[in-house]
PDB file of C-alpha atoms in Angstrom:
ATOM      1  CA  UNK A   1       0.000   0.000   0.000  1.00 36.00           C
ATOM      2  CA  UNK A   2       1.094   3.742  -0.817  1.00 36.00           C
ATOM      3  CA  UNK A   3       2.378   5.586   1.834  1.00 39.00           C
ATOM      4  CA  UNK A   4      -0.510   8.317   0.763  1.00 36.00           C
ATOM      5  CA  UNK A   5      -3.328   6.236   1.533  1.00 40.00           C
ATOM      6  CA  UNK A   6      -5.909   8.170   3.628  1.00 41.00           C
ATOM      7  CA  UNK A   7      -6.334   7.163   6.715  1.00 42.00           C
ATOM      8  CA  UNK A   8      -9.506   5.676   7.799  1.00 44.00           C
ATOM      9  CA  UNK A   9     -11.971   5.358  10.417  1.00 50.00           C
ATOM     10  CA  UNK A  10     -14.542   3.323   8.647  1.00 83.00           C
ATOM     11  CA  UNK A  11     -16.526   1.188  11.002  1.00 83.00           C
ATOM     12  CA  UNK A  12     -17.004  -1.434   8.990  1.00 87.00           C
ATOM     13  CA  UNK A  13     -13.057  -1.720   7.914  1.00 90.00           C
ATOM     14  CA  UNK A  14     -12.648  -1.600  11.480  1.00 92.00           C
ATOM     15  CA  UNK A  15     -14.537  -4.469  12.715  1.00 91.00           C
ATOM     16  CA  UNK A  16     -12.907  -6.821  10.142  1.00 93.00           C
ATOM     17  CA  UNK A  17      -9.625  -6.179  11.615  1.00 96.00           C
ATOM     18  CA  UNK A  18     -11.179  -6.312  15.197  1.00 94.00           C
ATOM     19  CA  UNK A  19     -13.743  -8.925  14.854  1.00 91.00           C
ATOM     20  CA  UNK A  20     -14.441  -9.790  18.341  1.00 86.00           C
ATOM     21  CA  UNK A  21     -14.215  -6.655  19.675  1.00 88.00           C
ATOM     22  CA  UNK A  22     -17.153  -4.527  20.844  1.00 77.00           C
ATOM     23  CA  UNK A  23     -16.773  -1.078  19.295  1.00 76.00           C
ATOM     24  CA  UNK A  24     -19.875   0.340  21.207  1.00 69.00           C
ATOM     25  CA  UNK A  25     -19.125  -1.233  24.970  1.00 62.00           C
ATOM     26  CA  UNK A  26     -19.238   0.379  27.395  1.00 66.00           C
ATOM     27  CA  UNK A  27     -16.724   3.410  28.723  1.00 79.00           C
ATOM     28  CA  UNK A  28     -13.186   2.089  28.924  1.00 87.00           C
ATOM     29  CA  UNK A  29     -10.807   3.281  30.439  1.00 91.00           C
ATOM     30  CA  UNK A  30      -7.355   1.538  28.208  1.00 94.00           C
ATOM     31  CA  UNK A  31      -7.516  -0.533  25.303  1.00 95.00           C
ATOM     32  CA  UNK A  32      -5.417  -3.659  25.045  1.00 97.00           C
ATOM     33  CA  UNK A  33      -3.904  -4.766  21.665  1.00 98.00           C
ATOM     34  CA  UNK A  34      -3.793  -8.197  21.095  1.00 98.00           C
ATOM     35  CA  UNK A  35      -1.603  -9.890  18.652  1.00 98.00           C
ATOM     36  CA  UNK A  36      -1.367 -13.911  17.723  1.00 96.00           C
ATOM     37  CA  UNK A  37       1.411 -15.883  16.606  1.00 94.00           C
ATOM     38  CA  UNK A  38       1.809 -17.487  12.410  1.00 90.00           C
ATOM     39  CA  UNK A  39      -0.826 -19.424  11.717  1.00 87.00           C
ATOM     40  CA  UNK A  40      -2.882 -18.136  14.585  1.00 88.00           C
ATOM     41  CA  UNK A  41      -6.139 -15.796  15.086  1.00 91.00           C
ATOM     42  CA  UNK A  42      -8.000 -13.336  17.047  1.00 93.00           C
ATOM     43  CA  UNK A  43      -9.517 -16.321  18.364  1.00 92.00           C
ATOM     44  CA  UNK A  44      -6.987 -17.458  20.881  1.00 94.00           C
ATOM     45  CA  UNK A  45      -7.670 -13.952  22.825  1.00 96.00           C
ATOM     46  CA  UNK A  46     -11.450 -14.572  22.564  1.00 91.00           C
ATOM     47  CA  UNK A  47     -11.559 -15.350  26.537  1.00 92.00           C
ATOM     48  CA  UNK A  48      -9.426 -12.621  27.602  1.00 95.00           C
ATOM     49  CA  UNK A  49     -12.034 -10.612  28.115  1.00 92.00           C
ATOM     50  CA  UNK A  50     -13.962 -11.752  30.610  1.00 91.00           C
ATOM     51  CA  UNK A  51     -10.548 -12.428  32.775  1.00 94.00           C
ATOM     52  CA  UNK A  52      -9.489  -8.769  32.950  1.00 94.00           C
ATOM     53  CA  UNK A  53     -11.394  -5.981  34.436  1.00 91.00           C
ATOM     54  CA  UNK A  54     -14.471  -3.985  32.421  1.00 89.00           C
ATOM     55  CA  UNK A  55     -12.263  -1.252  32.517  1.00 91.00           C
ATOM     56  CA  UNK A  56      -9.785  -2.565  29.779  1.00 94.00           C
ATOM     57  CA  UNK A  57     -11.117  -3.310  25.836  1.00 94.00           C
ATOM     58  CA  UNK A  58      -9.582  -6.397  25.131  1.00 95.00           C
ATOM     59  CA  UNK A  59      -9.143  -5.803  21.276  1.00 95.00           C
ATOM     60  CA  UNK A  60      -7.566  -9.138  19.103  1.00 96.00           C
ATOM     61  CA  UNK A  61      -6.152  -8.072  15.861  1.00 97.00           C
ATOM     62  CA  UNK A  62      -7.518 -10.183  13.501  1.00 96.00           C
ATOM     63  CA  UNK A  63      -5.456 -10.505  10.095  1.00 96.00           C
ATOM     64  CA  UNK A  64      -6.308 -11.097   6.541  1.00 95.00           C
ATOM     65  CA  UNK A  65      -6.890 -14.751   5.470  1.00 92.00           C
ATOM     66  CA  UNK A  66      -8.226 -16.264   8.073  1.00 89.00           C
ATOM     67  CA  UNK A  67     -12.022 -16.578   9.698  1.00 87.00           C
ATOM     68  CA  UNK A  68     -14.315 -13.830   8.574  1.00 87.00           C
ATOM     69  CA  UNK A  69     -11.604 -12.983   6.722  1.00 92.00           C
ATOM     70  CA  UNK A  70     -10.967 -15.796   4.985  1.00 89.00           C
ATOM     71  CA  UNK A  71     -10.506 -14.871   1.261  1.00 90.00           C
ATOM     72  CA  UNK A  72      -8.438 -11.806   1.953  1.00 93.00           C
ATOM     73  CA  UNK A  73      -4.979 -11.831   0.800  1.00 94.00           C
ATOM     74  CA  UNK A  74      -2.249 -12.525   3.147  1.00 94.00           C
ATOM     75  CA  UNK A  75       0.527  -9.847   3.957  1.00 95.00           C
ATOM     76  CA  UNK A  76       4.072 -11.320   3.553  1.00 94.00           C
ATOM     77  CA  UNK A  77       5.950  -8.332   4.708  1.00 96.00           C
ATOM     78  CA  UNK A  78       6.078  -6.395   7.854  1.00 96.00           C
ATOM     79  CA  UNK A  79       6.047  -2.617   6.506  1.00 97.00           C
ATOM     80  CA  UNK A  80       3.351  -2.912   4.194  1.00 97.00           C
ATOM     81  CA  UNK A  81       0.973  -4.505   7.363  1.00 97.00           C
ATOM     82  CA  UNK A  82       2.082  -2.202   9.899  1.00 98.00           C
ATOM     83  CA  UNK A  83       0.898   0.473   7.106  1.00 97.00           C
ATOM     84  CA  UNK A  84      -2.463  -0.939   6.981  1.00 96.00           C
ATOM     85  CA  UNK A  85      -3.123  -1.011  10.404  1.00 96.00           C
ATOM     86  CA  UNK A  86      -1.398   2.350  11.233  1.00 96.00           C
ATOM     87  CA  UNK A  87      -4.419   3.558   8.736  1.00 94.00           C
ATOM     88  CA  UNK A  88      -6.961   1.194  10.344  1.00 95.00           C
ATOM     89  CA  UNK A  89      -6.721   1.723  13.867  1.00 95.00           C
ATOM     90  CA  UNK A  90      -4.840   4.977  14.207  1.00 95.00           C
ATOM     91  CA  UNK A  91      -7.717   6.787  14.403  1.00 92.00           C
ATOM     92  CA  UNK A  92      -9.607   4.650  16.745  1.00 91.00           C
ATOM     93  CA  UNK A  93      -7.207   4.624  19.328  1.00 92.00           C
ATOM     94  CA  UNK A  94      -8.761   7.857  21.263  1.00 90.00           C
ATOM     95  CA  UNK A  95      -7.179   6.694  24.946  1.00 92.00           C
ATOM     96  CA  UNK A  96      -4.275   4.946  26.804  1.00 95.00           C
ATOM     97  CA  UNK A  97      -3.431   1.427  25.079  1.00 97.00           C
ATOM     98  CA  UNK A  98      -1.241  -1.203  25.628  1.00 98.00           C
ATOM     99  CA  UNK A  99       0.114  -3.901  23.416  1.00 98.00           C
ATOM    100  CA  UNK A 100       0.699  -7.575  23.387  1.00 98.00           C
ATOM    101  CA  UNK A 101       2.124 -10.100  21.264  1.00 98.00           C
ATOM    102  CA  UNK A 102       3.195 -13.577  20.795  1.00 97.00           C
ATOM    103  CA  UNK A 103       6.311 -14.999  18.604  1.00 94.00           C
ATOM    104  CA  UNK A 104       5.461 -13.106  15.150  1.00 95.00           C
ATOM    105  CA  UNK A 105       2.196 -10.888  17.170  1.00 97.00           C
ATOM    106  CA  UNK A 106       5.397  -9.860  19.294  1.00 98.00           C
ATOM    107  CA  UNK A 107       7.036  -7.818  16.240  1.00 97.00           C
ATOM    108  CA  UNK A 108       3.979  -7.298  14.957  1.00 98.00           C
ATOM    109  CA  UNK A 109       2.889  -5.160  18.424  1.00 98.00           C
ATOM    110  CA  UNK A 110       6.194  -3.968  18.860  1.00 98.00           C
ATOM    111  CA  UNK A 111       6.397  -2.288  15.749  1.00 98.00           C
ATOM    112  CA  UNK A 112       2.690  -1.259  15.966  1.00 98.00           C
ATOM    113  CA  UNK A 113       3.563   0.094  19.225  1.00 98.00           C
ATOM    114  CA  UNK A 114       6.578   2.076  17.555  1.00 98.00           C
ATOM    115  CA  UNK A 115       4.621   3.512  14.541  1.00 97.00           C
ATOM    116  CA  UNK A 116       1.487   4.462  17.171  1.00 97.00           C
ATOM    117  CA  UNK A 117       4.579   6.361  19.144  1.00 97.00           C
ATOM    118  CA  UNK A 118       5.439   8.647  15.980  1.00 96.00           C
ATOM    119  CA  UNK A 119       2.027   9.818  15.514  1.00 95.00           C
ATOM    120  CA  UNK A 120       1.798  13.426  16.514  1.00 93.00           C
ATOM    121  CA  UNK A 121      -0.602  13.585  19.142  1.00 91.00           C
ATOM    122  CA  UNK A 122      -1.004   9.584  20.142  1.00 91.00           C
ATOM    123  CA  UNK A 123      -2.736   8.286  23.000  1.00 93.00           C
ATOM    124  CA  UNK A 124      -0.047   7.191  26.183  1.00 95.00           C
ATOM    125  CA  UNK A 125       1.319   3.555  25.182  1.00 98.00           C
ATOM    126  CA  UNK A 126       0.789   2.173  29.037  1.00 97.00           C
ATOM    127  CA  UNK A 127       2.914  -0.946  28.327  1.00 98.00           C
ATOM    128  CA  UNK A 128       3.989  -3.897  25.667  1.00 98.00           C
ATOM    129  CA  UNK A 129       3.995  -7.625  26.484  1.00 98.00           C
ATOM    130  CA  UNK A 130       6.170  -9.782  24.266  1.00 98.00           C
ATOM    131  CA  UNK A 131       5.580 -13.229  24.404  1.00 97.00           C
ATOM    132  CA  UNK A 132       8.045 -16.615  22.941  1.00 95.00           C
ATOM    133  CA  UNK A 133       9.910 -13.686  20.154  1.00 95.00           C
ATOM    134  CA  UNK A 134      13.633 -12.977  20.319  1.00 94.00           C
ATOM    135  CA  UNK A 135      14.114  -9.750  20.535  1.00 96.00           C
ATOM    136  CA  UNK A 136      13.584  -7.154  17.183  1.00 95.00           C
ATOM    137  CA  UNK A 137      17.665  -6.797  16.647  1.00 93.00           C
ATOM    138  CA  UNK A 138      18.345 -10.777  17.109  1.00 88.00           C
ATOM    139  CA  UNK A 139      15.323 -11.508  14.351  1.00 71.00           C
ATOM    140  CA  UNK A 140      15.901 -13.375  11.171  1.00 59.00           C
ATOM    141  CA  UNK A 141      19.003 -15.484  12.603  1.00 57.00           C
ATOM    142  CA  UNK A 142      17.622 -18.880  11.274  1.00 64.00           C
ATOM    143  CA  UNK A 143      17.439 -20.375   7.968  1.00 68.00           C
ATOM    144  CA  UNK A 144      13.436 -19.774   6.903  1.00 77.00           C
ATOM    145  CA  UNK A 145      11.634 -22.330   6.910  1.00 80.00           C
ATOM    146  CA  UNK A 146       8.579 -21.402   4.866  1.00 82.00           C
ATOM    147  CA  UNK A 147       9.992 -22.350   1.288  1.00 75.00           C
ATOM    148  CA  UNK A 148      10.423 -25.710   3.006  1.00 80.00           C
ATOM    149  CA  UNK A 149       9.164 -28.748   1.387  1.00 76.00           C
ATOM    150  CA  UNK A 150       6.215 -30.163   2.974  1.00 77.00           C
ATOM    151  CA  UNK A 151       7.499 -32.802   4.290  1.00 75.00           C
ATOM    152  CA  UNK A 152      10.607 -30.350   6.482  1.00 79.00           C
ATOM    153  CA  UNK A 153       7.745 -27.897   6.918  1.00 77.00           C
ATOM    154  CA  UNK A 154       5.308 -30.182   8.490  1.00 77.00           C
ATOM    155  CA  UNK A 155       8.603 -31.473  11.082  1.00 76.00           C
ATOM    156  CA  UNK A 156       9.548 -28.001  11.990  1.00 76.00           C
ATOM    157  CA  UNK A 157       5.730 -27.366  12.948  1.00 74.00           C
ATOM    158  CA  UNK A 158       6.195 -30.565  15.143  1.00 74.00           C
ATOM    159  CA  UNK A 159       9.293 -29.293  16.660  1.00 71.00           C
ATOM    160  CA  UNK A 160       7.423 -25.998  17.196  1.00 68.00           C
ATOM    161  CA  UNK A 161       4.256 -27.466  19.102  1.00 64.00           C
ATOM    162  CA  UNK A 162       1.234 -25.609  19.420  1.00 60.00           C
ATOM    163  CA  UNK A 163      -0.128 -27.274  16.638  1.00 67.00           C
ATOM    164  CA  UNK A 164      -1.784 -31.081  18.165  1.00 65.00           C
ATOM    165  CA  UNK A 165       0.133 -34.100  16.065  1.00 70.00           C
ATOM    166  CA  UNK A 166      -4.049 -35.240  14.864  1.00 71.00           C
ATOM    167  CA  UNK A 167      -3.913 -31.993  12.797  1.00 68.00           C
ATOM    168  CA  UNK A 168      -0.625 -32.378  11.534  1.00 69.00           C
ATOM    169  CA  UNK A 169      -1.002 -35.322  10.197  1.00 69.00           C
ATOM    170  CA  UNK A 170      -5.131 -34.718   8.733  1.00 74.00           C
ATOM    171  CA  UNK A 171      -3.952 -33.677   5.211  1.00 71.00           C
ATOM    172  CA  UNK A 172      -7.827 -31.952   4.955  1.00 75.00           C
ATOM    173  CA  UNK A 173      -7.269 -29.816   7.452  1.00 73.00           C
ATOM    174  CA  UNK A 174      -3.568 -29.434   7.086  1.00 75.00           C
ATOM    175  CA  UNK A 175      -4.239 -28.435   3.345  1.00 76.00           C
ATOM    176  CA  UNK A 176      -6.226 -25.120   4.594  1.00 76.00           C
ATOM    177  CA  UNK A 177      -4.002 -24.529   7.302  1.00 79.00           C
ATOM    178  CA  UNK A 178      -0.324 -24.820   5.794  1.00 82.00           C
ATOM    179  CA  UNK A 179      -0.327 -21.129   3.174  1.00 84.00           C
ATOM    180  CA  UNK A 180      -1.786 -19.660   6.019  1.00 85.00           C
ATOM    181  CA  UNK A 181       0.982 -20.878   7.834  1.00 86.00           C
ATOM    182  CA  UNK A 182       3.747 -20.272   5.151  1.00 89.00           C
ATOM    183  CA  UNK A 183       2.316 -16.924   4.417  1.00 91.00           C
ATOM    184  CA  UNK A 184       2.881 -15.804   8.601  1.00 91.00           C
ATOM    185  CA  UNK A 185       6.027 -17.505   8.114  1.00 90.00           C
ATOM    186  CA  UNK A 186       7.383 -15.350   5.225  1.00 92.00           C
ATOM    187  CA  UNK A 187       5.948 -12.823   6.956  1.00 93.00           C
ATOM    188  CA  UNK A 188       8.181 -13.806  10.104  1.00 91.00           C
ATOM    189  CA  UNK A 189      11.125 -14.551   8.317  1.00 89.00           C
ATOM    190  CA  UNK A 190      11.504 -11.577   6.308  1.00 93.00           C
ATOM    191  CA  UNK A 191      10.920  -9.326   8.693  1.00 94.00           C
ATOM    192  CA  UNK A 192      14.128  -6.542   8.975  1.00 93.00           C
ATOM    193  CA  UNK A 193      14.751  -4.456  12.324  1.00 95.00           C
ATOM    194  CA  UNK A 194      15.061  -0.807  11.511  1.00 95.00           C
ATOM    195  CA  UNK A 195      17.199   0.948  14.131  1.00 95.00           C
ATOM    196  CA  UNK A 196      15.102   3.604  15.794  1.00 94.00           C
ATOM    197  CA  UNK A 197      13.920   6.122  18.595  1.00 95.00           C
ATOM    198  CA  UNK A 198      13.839   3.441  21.584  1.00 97.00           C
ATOM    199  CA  UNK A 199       9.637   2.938  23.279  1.00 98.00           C
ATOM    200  CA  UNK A 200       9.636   4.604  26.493  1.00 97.00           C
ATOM    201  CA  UNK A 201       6.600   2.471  28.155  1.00 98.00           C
ATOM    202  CA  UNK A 202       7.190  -0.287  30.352  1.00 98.00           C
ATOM    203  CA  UNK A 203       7.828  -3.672  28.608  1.00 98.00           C
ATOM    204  CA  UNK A 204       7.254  -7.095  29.844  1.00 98.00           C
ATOM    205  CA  UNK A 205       8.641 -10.556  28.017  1.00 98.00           C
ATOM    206  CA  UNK A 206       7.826 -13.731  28.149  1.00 98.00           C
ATOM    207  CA  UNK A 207       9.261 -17.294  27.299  1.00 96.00           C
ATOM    208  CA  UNK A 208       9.363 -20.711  27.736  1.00 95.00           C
ATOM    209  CA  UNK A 209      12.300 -22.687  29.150  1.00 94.00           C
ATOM    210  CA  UNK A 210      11.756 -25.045  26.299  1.00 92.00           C
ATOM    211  CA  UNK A 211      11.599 -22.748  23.778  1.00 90.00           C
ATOM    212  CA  UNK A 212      13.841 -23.062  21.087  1.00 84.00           C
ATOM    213  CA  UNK A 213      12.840 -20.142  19.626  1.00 86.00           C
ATOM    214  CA  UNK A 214      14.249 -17.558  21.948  1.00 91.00           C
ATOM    215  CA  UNK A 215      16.442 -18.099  25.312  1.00 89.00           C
ATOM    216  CA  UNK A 216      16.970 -16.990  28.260  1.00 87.00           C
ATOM    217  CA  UNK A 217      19.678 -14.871  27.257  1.00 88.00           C
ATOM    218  CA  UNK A 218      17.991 -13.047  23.824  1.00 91.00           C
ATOM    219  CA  UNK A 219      14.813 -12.600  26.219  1.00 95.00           C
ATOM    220  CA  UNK A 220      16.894 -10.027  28.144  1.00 95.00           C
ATOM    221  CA  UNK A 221      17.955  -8.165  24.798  1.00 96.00           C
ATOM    222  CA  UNK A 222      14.527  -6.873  24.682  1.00 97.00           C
ATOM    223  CA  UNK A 223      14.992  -4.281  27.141  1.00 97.00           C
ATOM    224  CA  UNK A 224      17.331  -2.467  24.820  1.00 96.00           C
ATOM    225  CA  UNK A 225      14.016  -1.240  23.313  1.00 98.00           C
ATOM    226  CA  UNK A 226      12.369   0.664  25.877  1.00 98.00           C
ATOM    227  CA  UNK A 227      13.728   3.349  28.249  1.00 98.00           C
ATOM    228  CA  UNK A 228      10.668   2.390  30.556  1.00 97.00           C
ATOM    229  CA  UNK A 229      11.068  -0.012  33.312  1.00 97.00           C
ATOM    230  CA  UNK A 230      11.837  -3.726  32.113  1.00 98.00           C
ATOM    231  CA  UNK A 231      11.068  -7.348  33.194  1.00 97.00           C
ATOM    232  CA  UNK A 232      11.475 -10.659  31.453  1.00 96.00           C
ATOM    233  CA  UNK A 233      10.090 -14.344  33.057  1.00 96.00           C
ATOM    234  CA  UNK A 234      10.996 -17.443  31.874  1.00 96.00           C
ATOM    235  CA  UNK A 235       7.871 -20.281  32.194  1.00 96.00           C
ATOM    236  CA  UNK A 236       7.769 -23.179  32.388  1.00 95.00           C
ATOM    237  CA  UNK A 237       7.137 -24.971  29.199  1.00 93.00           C
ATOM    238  CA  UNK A 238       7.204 -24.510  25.224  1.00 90.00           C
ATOM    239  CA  UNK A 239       7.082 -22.075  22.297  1.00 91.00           C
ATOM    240  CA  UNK A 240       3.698 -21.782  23.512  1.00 92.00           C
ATOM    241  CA  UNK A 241       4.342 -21.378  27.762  1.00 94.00           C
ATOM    242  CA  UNK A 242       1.830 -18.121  27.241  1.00 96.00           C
ATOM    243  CA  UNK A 243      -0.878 -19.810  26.862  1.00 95.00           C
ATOM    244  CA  UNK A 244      -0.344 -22.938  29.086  1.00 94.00           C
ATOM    245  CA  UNK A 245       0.392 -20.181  31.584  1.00 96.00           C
ATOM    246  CA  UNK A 246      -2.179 -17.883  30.432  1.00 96.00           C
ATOM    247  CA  UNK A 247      -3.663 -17.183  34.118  1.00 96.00           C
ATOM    248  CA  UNK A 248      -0.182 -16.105  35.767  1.00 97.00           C
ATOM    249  CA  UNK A 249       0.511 -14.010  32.508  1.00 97.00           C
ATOM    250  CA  UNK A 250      -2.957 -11.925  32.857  1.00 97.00           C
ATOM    251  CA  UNK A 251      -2.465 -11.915  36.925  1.00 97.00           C
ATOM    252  CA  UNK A 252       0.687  -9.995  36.262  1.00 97.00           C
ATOM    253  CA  UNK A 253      -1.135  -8.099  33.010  1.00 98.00           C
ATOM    254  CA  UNK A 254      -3.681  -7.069  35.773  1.00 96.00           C
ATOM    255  CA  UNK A 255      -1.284  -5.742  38.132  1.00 96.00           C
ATOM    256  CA  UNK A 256       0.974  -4.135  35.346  1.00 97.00           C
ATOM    257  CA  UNK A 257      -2.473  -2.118  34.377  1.00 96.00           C
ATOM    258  CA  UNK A 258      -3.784  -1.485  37.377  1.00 93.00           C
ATOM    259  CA  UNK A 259      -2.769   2.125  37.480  1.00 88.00           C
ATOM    260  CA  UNK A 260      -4.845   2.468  34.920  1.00 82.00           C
ATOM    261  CA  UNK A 261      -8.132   1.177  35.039  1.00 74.00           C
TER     262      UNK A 261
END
């Protein structure tokens, strides 16, 4: 997309890119950006809601080419997305918001967050929560594996869990799943850090002790991107330790937004 596209508060734009979110709920007080991992959906967040206070909008980003928005074209690069949304949502954003993300949602919200930060006259970014994502400057340090044949593909999504071994190995379901899956992966593995003006909100990250996506050590890294206070936790468990964590992450999401809501 051109740089000179307008930018856009249509409703109905909007809600495809926020499909489970109620626009018209309610008075809240912070908005909370919600960002899934390749292959993934708004979907995973679709509980989220009713775990945090009424005071925050739990918001999942919902991308092209999947659900409602099914036969949509993928994005396979970074910039041009972050674009899209910077038009979508932009406007909408009228109070505080936080971000969070998991393994490709994680550069997807932390470049969100750093495009929202530019805009003259942006709401207060409260805080980001990376989840299972090496840090921005570490990114792209593996071969990709999304021109993979099958075959190599379907092992890597093994050896990435996440995905249950009955789907890998349904070739139905794994034939609508896998260019949604390559497509997020391109997206992933193409994505380029651009050095920049560092965030200044607080930033929380996340991983698993089994993750082989990210360690210990690169989890730490992430604080070179915020001036704001900093904390990383390593869970027990996988690529996905998030979401077989997922009440101790929103406990601490609760108390990191409590100030504000």
């Amino acid at each position: 997309m051109s740089v000179s596209t307008p930018i856009t508060s249509d409703r109905a734009v909007l809600q495809r890119w926020l499909p489970y979110c109620r626009l018209d709920a309610g008075r809240h007080k912070l908005r909370l950006l919600c960002f899934a991992h390749a292959g993934g959906s708004s979907l995973v967040f679709h509980k989220w809601p009713e775990k945090l206070p009424w005071t925050v909008q739990v918001c999942a980003v919902q991308l092209p080419g999947r659900d409602r928005r099914l036969h949509e074209p993928f994005f396979k690069r970074t910039p041009e997305l972050i674009e899209e949304l910077s038009h979508v949502l932009i406007p909408w954003i009228d109070r505080p918001v936080a971000l969070l993300g998991h393994s490709l949602g994680a550069k997807l919200a932390f470049e969100f967050a750093r495009r929202l930060a530019a805009h003259p006259g942006a709401p207060e970014i409260v805080h980001l929560f990376v989840s299972g994502c090496p840090p921005p400057h570490q990114s792209a340090r593996e071969a990709p594996i999304y021109t993979l044949p099958d075959d190599q593909f379907m092992q890597r999504l093994l050896e990435f869990g996440g995905t249950p071994q009955e789907v890998l190995a349904n070739p139905d379901i794994m034939q609508f799943l896998v260019p949604r899956l390559r497509a997020d992966l391109e997206l992933d593995g193409t994505y380029r850090f651009t050095p920049g003006k560092a965030l200044s909100c607080p930033l929380t990250a996340w991983a698993g002790d089994a993750d082989s996506v990210v360690s210990a050590d690169s989890l730490q890294a992430w604080g070179e991107h915020t001036t704001g206070p900093f904390q990383s936790q390593i869970f027990k468990g996988s690529h996905f330790a998030l979401f077989e964590h997922e009440a101790e992450a929103i406990l601490q999401i609760r108390k990191a937004l409590s100030a504000f809501t």
